[in-house]
Coordinates of C-alpha atoms and ligand atoms in Angstrom, one line a residue:
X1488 CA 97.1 42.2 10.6
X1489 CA 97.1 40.8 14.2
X1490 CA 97.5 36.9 12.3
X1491 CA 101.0 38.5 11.6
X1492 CA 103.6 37.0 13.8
X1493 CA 105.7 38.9 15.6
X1494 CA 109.3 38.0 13.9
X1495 CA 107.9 37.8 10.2
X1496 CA 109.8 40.7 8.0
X1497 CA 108.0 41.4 4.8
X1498 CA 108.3 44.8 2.2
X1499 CA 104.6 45.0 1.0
X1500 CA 102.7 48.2 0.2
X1501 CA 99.8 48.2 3.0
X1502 CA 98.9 45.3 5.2
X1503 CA 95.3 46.7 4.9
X1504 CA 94.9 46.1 1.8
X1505 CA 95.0 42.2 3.4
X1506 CA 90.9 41.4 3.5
X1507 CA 90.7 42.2 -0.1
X1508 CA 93.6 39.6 -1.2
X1509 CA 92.7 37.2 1.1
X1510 CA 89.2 37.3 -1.0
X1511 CA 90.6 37.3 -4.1
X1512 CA 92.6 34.5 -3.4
X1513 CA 90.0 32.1 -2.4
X1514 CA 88.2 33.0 -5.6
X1515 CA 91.2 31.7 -7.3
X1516 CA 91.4 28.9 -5.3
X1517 CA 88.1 27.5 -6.8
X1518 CA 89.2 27.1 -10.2
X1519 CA 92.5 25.4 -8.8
X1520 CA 91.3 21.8 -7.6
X1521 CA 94.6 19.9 -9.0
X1522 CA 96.6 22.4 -6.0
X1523 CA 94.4 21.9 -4.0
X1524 CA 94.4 18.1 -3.6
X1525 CA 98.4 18.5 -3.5
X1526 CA 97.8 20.5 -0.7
X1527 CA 95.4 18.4 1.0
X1528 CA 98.1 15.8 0.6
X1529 CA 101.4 18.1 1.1
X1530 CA 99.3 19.0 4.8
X1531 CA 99.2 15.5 6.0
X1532 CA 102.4 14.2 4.6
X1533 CA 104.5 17.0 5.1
X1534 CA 107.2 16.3 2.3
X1535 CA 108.3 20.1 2.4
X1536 CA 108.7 19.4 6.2
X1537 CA 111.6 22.3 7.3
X1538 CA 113.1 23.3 4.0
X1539 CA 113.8 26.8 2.9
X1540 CA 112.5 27.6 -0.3
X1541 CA 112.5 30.7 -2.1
X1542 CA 109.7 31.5 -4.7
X1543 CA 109.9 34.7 -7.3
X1544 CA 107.2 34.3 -8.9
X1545 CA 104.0 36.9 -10.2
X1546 CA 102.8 37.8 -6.9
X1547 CA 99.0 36.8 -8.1
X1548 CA 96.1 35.0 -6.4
X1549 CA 97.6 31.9 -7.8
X1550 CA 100.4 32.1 -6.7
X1551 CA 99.2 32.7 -3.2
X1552 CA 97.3 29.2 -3.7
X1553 CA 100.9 27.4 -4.7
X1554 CA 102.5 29.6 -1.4
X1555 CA 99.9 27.5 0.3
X1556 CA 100.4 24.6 -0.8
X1557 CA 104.2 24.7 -0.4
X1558 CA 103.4 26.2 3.3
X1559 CA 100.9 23.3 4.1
X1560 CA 103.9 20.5 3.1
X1561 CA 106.0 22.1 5.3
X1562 CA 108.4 25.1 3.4
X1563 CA 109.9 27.8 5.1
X1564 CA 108.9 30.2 2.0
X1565 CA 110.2 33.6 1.1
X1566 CA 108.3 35.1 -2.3
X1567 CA 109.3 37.8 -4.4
X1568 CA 108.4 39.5 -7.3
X1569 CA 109.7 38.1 -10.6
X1570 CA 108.7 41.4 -12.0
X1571 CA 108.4 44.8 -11.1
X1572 CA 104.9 45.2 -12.0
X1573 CA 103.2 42.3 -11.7
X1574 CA 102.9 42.2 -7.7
X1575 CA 99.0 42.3 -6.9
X1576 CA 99.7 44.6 -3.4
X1577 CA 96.6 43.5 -1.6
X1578 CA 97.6 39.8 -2.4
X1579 CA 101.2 40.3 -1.0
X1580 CA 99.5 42.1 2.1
X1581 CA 97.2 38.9 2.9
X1582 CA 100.1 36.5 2.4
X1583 CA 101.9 38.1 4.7
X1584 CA 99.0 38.9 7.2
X1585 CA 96.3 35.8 6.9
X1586 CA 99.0 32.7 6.3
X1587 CA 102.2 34.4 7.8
X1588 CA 104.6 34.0 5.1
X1589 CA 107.2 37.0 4.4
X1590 CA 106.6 38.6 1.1
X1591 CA 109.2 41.5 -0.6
X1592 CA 107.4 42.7 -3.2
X1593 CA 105.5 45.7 -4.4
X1594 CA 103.7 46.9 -7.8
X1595 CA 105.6 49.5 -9.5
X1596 CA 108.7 49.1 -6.8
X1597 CA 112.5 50.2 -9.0
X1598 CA 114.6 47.9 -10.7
X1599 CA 116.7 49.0 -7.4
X1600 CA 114.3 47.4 -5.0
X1601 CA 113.2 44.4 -6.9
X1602 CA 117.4 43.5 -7.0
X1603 CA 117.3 44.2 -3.4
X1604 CA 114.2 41.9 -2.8
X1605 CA 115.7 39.0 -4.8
X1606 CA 119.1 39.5 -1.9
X1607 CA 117.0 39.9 0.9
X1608 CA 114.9 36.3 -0.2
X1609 CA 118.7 34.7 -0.4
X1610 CA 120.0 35.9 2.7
X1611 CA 117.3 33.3 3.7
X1612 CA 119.5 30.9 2.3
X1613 CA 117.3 28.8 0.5
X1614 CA 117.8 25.1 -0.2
X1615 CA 115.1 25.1 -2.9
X1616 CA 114.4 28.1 -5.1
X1617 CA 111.4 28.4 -7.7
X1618 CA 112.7 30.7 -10.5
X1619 CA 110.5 32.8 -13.2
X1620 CA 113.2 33.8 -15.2
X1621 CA 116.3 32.4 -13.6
X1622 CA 117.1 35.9 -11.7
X1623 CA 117.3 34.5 -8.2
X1624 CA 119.8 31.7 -9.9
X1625 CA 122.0 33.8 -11.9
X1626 CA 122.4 36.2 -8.9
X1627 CA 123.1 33.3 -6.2
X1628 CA 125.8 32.3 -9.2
X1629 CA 127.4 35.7 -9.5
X1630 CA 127.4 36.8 -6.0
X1631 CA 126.6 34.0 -3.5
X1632 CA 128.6 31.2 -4.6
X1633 CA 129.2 30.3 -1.3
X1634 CA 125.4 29.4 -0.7
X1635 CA 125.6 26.8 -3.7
X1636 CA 126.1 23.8 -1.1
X1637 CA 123.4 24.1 0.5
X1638 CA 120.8 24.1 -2.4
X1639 CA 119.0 21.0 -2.9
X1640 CA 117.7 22.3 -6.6
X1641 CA 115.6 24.6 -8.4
X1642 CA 112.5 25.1 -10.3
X1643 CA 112.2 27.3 -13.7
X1644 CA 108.7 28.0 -14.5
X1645 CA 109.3 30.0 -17.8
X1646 CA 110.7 29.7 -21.6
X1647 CA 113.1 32.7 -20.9
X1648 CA 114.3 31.8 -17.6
X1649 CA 115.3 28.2 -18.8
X1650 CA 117.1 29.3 -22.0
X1651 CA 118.9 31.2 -19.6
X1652 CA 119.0 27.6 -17.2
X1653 CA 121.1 26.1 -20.7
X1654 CA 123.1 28.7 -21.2
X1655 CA 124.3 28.8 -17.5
X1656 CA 124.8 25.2 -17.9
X1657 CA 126.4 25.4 -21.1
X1658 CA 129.3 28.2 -19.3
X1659 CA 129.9 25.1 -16.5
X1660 CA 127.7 26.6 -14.0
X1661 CA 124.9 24.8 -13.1
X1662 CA 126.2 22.7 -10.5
X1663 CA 122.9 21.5 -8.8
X1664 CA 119.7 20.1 -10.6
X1665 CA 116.7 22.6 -11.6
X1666 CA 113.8 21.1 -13.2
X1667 CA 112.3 23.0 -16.5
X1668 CA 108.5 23.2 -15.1
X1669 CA 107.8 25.0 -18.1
X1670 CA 108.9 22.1 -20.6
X1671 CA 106.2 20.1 -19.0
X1672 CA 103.7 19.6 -21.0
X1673 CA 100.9 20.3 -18.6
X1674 CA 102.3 23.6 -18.3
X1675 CA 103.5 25.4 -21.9
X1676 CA 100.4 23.1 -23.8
X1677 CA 97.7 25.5 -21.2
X1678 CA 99.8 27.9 -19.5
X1679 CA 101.7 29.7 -22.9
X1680 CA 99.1 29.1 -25.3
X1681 CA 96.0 29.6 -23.7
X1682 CA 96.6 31.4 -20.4
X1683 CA 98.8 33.8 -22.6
X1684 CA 96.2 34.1 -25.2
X1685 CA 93.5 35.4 -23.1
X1686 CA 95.3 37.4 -21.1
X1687 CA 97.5 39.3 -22.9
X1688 CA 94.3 40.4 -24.8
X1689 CA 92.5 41.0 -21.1
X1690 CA 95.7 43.1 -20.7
X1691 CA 95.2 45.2 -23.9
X1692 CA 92.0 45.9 -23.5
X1693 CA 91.9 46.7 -20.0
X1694 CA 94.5 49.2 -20.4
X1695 CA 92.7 50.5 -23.8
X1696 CA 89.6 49.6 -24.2
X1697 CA 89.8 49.5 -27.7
X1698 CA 87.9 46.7 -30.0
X1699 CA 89.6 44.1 -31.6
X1700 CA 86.9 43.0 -34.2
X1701 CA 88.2 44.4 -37.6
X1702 CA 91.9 46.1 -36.2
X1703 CA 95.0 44.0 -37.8
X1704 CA 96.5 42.4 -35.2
X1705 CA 100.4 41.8 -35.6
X1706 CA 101.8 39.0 -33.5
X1707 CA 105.9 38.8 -33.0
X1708 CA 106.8 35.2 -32.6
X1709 CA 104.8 32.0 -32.9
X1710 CA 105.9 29.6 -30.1
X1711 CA 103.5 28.8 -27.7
X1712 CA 102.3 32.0 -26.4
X1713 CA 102.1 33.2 -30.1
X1714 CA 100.1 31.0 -31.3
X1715 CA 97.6 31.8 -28.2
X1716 CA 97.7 35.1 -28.5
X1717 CA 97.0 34.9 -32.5
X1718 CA 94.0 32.3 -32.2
X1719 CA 92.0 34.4 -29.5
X1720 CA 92.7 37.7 -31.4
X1721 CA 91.0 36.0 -34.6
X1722 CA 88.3 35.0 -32.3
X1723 CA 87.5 38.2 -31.2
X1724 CA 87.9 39.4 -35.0
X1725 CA 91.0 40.8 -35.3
X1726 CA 93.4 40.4 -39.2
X1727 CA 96.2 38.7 -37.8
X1728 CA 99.5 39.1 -38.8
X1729 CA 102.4 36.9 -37.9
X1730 CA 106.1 37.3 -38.4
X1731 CA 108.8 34.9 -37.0
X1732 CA 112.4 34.0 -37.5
X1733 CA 111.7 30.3 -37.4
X1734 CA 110.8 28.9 -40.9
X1735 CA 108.9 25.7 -39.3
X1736 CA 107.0 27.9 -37.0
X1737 CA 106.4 30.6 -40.0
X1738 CA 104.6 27.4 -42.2
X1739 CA 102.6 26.8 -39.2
X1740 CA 101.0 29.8 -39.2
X1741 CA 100.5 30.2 -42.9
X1742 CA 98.8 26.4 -42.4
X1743 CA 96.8 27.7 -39.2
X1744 CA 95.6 30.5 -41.5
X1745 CA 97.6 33.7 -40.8
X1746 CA 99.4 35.9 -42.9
X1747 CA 103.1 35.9 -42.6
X1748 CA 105.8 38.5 -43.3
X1749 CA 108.9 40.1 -41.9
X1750 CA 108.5 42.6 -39.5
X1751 CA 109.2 45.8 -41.4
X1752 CA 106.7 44.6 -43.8
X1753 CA 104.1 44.4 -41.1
X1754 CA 105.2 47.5 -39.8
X1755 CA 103.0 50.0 -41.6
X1756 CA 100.0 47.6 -41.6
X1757 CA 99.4 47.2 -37.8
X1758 CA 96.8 48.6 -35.7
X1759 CA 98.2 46.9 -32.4
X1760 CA 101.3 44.9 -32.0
X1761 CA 101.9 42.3 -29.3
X1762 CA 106.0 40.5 -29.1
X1763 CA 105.8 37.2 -27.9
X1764 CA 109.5 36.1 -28.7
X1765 CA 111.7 36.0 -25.4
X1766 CA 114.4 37.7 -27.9
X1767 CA 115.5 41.6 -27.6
X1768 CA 114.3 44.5 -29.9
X1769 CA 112.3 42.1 -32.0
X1770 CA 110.2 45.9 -32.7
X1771 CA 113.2 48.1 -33.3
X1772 CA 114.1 51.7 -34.3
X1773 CA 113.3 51.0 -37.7
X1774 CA 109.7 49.5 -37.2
X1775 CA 108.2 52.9 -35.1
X1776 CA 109.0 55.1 -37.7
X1777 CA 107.7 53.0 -40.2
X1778 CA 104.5 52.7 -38.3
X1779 CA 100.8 54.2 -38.5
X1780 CA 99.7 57.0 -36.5
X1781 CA 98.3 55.8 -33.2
X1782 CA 99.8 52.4 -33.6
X1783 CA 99.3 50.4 -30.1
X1784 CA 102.5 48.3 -29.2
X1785 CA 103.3 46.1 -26.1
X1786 CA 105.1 42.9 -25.1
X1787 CA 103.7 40.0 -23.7
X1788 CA 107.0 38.3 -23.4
X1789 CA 109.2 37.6 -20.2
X1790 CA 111.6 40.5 -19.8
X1791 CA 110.7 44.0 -21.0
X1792 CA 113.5 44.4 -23.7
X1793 CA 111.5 43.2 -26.8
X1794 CA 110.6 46.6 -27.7
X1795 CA 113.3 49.1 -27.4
X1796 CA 111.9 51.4 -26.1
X1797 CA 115.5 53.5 -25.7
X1798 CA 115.2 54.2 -29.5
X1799 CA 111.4 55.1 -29.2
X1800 CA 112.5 57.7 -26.8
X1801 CA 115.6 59.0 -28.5
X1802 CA 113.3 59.4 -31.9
X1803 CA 110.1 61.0 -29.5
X1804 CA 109.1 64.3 -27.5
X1805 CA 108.9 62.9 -23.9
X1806 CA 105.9 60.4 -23.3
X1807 CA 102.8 61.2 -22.2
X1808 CA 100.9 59.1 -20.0
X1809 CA 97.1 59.0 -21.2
X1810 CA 95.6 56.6 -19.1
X1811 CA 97.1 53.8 -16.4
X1812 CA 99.7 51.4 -18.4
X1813 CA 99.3 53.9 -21.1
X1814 CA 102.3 56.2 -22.6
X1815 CA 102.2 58.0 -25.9
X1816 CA 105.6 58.7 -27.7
X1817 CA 105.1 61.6 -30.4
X1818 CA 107.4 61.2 -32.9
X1819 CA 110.2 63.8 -34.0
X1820 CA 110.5 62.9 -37.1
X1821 CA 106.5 61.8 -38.3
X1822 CA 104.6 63.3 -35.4
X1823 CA 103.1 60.0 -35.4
X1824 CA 101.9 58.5 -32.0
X1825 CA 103.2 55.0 -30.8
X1826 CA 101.0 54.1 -27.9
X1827 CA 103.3 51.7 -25.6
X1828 CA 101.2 49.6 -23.0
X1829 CA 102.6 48.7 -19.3
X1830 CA 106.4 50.2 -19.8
X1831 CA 107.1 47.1 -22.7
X1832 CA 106.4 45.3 -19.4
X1833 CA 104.2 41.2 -19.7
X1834 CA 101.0 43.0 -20.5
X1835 CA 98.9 40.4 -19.3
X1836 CA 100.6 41.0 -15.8
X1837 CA 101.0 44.7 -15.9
X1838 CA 97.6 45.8 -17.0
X1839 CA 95.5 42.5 -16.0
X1840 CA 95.8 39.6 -13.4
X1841 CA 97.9 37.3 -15.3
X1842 CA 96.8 33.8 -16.7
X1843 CA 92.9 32.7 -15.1
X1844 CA 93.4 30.1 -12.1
X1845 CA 92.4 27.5 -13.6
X1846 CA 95.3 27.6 -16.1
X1847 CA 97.6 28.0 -13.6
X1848 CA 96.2 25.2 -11.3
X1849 CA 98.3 23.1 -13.6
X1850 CA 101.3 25.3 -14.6
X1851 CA 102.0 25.2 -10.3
X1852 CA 100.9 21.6 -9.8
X1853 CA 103.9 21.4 -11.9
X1854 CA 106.5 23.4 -9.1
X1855 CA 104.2 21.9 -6.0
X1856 CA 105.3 18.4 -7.7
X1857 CA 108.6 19.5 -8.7
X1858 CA 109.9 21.1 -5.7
X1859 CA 108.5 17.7 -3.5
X1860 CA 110.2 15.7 -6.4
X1861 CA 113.8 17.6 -5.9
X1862 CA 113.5 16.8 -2.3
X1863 CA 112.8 13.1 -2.5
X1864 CA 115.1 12.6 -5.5
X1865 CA 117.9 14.9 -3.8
X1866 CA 120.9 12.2 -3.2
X1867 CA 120.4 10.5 -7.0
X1868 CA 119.5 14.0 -9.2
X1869 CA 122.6 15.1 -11.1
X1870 CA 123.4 18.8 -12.0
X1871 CA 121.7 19.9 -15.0
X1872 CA 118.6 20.4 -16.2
X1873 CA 115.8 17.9 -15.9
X1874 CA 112.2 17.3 -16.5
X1875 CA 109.5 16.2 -14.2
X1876 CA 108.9 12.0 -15.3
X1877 CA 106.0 11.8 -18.1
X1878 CA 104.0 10.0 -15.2
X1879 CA 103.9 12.7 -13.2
X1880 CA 102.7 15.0 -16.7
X1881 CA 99.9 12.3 -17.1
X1882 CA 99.0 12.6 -13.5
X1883 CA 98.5 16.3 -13.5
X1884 CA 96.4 15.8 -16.8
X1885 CA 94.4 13.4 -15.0
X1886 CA 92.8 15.2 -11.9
X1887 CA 92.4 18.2 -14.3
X1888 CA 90.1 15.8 -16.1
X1889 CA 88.8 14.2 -13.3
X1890 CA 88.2 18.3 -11.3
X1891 CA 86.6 18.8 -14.9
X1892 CA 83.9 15.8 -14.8
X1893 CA 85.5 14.0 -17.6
X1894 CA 86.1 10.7 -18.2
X1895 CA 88.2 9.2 -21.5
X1896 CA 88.9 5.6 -22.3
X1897 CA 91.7 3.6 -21.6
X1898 CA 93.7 1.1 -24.0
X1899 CA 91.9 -2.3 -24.1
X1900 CA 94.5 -5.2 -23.3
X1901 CA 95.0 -6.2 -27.4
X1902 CA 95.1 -2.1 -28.4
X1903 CA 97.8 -2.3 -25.7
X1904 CA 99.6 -5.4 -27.3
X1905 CA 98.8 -3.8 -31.1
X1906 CA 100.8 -0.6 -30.4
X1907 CA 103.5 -2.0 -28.7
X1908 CA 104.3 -4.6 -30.8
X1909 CA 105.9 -4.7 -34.8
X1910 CA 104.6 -8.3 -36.5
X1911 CA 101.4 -7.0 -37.6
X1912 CA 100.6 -5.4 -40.9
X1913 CA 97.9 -5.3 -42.9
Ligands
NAD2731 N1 103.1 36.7 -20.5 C1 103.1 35.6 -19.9 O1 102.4 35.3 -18.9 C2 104.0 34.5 -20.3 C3 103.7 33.1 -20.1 C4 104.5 32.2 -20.6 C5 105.7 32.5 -21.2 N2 106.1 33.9 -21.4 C6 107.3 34.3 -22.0 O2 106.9 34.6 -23.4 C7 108.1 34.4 -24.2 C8 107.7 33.4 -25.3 O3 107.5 32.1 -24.7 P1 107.1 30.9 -25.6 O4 106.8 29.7 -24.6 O5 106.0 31.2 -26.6 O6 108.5 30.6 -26.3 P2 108.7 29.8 -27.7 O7 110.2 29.5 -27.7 O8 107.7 28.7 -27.8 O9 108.4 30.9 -28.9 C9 109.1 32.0 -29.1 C10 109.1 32.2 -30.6 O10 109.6 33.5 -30.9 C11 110.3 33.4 -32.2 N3 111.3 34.5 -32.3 C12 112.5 34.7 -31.8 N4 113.0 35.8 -32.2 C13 112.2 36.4 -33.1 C14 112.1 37.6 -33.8 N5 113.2 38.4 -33.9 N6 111.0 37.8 -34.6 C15 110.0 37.0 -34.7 N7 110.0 35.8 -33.9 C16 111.0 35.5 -33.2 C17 111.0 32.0 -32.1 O11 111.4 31.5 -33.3 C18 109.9 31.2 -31.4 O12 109.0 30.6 -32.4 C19 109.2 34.0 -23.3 O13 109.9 35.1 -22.9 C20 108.4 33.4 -22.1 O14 109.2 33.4 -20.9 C21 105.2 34.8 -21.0

């Protein structure tokens, strides 16, 4: 507490709670090499030098690492929350109280406070903000149009937040560039697939601690985070089920070995279901009644409308809450329980610590880059939504590889010639 300057402002739970963070956050930091050598560099080039930059992002030990990183190049940064219960309290506290940068964000805090956390982080007035679900943009475009000039860019970090980023831009109102972090490929390839795929299952089964190993498993949506979260619940032994709306993604999974069927079909056959769509009440009305007593259910996607959970609770007695991120709906009609993890809430957030570090080193090598990127490219980027150069991709692959120990081969001079050139055949 006494590393806390005197004019920082900050809405954290307890500043006490700092030594812990500041722990767990060099933990992280370990399995983070790729942000670390930005930060090595950001600190003695200073690209960030003076701008005001807003994160909302999970308030985890990771993203403490990419706080310091962006702090070390110079940012005047503000986090917040990008959801209400995914803060990790004693990390906020040492952010604020070990490296002095003002946090707004609690775990559990109202869909009030976390609205009035993503105002108070504009009233800094920004020129750069990272997004996690393009809230902090869509508000500065409803209410604070005013602000717009002074934004260099943005920085979207997931699949939800830049659908929204397209269809903003699709109404006429993206009028300043924001780079889709998450359409890197150093970031959805790792992050979604297999950051998602452990942790969502960490997230279950802290919450439960039920086994996996012989339960049918029903996964909603096969996109990137789908396909994680299906491959590590076969690992651990689980029948998975898939169902999808996409008929290319739905062959995929037959081909990758999982059984495929609409939802309502699935319904009655699940022991746990996990959405993974970014779409709203892909588990519906419909599917609780239809489903077996006990039936776990929870959401792993972005924004916590996948399950609707209003028509749980209009066909339920009250919930009870059995254990922490636990809530049992009895229903009216069955008497059936549906056991809803973390409030329909990212699971892997709610109930766990989010994606492992070493995940994640890459997913925010990715902003560090992009946010130095938007700086450097600020008079030449158009509005719109961009992507970070391939180069830069390949670079971030690189020192993973490198931070790993591995080596791979590089294209000899004639492979070179052979597969950029047409005239030979057979
Ligand atoms: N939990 C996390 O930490 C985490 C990490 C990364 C992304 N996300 C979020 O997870 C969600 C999915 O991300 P992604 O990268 O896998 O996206 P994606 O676009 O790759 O995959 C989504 C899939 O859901 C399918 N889908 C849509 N509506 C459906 C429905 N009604 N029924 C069945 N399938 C349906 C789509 O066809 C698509 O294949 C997004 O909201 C994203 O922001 C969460």
């Amino acid at each position: 507490m006494s590393a806390t300057p005197r004019a920082l402002e900050y809405d954290v739970k307890d500043l006490g709670l700092a030594a812990q963070g500041k722990q767990r956050i060099e933990w992280a930091e370990r399995d983070m090499p790729v942000l670390r050598l930005i930060r090595e560099r950001f600190a003695s080039e200073r690209p960030l030098e003076g701008v005001r930059l807003v994160a909302c992002a999970h308030i985890t030990t990771e993203t403490a690492n990419l706080a310091r990183a962006l702090k070390a190049g110079g940012a005047e940064a503000v986090l917040i929350a990008s959801n209400p219960l995914s803060t990790q309290d004693d990390v906020a506290a040492s952010l604020v109280a070990d490296w002095g940068i003002p946090v707004y964000a609690i775990k559990g805090e109202s869909t009030d406070t976390y609205n009035r956390h993503v105002r108070t982080a504009l009233d800094s007035k920004p020129q750069i903000i990272i997004d996690d679900g393009s809230d902090v943009v869509a508000t500065l475009i409803k209410e604070r149009k005013d602000q717009i000039p002074d934004l260099i860019g943005s920085t979207e970090e997931t699949t939800t937040g830049i659908q929204r980023l397209h269809a903003i831009n699709a109404a006429g109102l993206l009028t300043f560039p924001s780079i889709a972090v998450n359409d890197a490929q150093t970031k959805h390839f790792f992050d979604n697939r297999y950051g998602t795929g452990q942790s969502t299952l960490d997230g279950i089964i802290r919450a439960t601690n039920i086994l996996l190993a012989g339960r049918s498993l029903v996964v909603v949506g096969y996109g990137w985070c789908g396909k994680g979260v299906a491959l590590r619940g076969r690992g651990m032994g689980a029948n998975v089920i898939v169902t999808e709306v996409d008929p290319i993604k739905a062959v995929e999974a037959v081909m990758d070995g999982f059984r495929v069927m609409p939802i309502a079909a699935a319904a009655p056959l699940g022991d746990i279901f996990v959405t993974v769509t970014g779409n709203r009440h892909v588990i519906d009305g419909s599917h609780f009644a239809a489903m077996k007593d006990g039936a776990i259910v929870c959401n792993s996607g972005h924004f916590d409308l996948e399950l609707n959970l209003v028509a749980l609770g209009g066909m339920s007695e009250p919930p009870a809450t059995i254990r922490p991120f636990v809530e049992e709906y009895r229903l009216k009609s069955s008497g059936n329980r549906i056991v809803v993890l973390g409030e329909g809430r990212l699971i892997n957030l709610a109930a766990a610590e989010g994606h492992p570090a070493s995940v994640m080193d890459m997913s925010f090598a990715n902003q560090a880059l992009s946010v130095e990127y938007l700086i450097k490219h600020r008079s030449e980027l158009k509005p719109g939504v961009h992507l970070l150069p391939p180069e830069v991709d390949k670079e971030i692959a690189g020192l993973k590889l490198q931070a790993l120990g591995l080596s791979i081969d590089e294209l000899t001079p004639e492979q070179l010639e052979y597969i950029s050139s047409w005239e030979t055949g057979t």
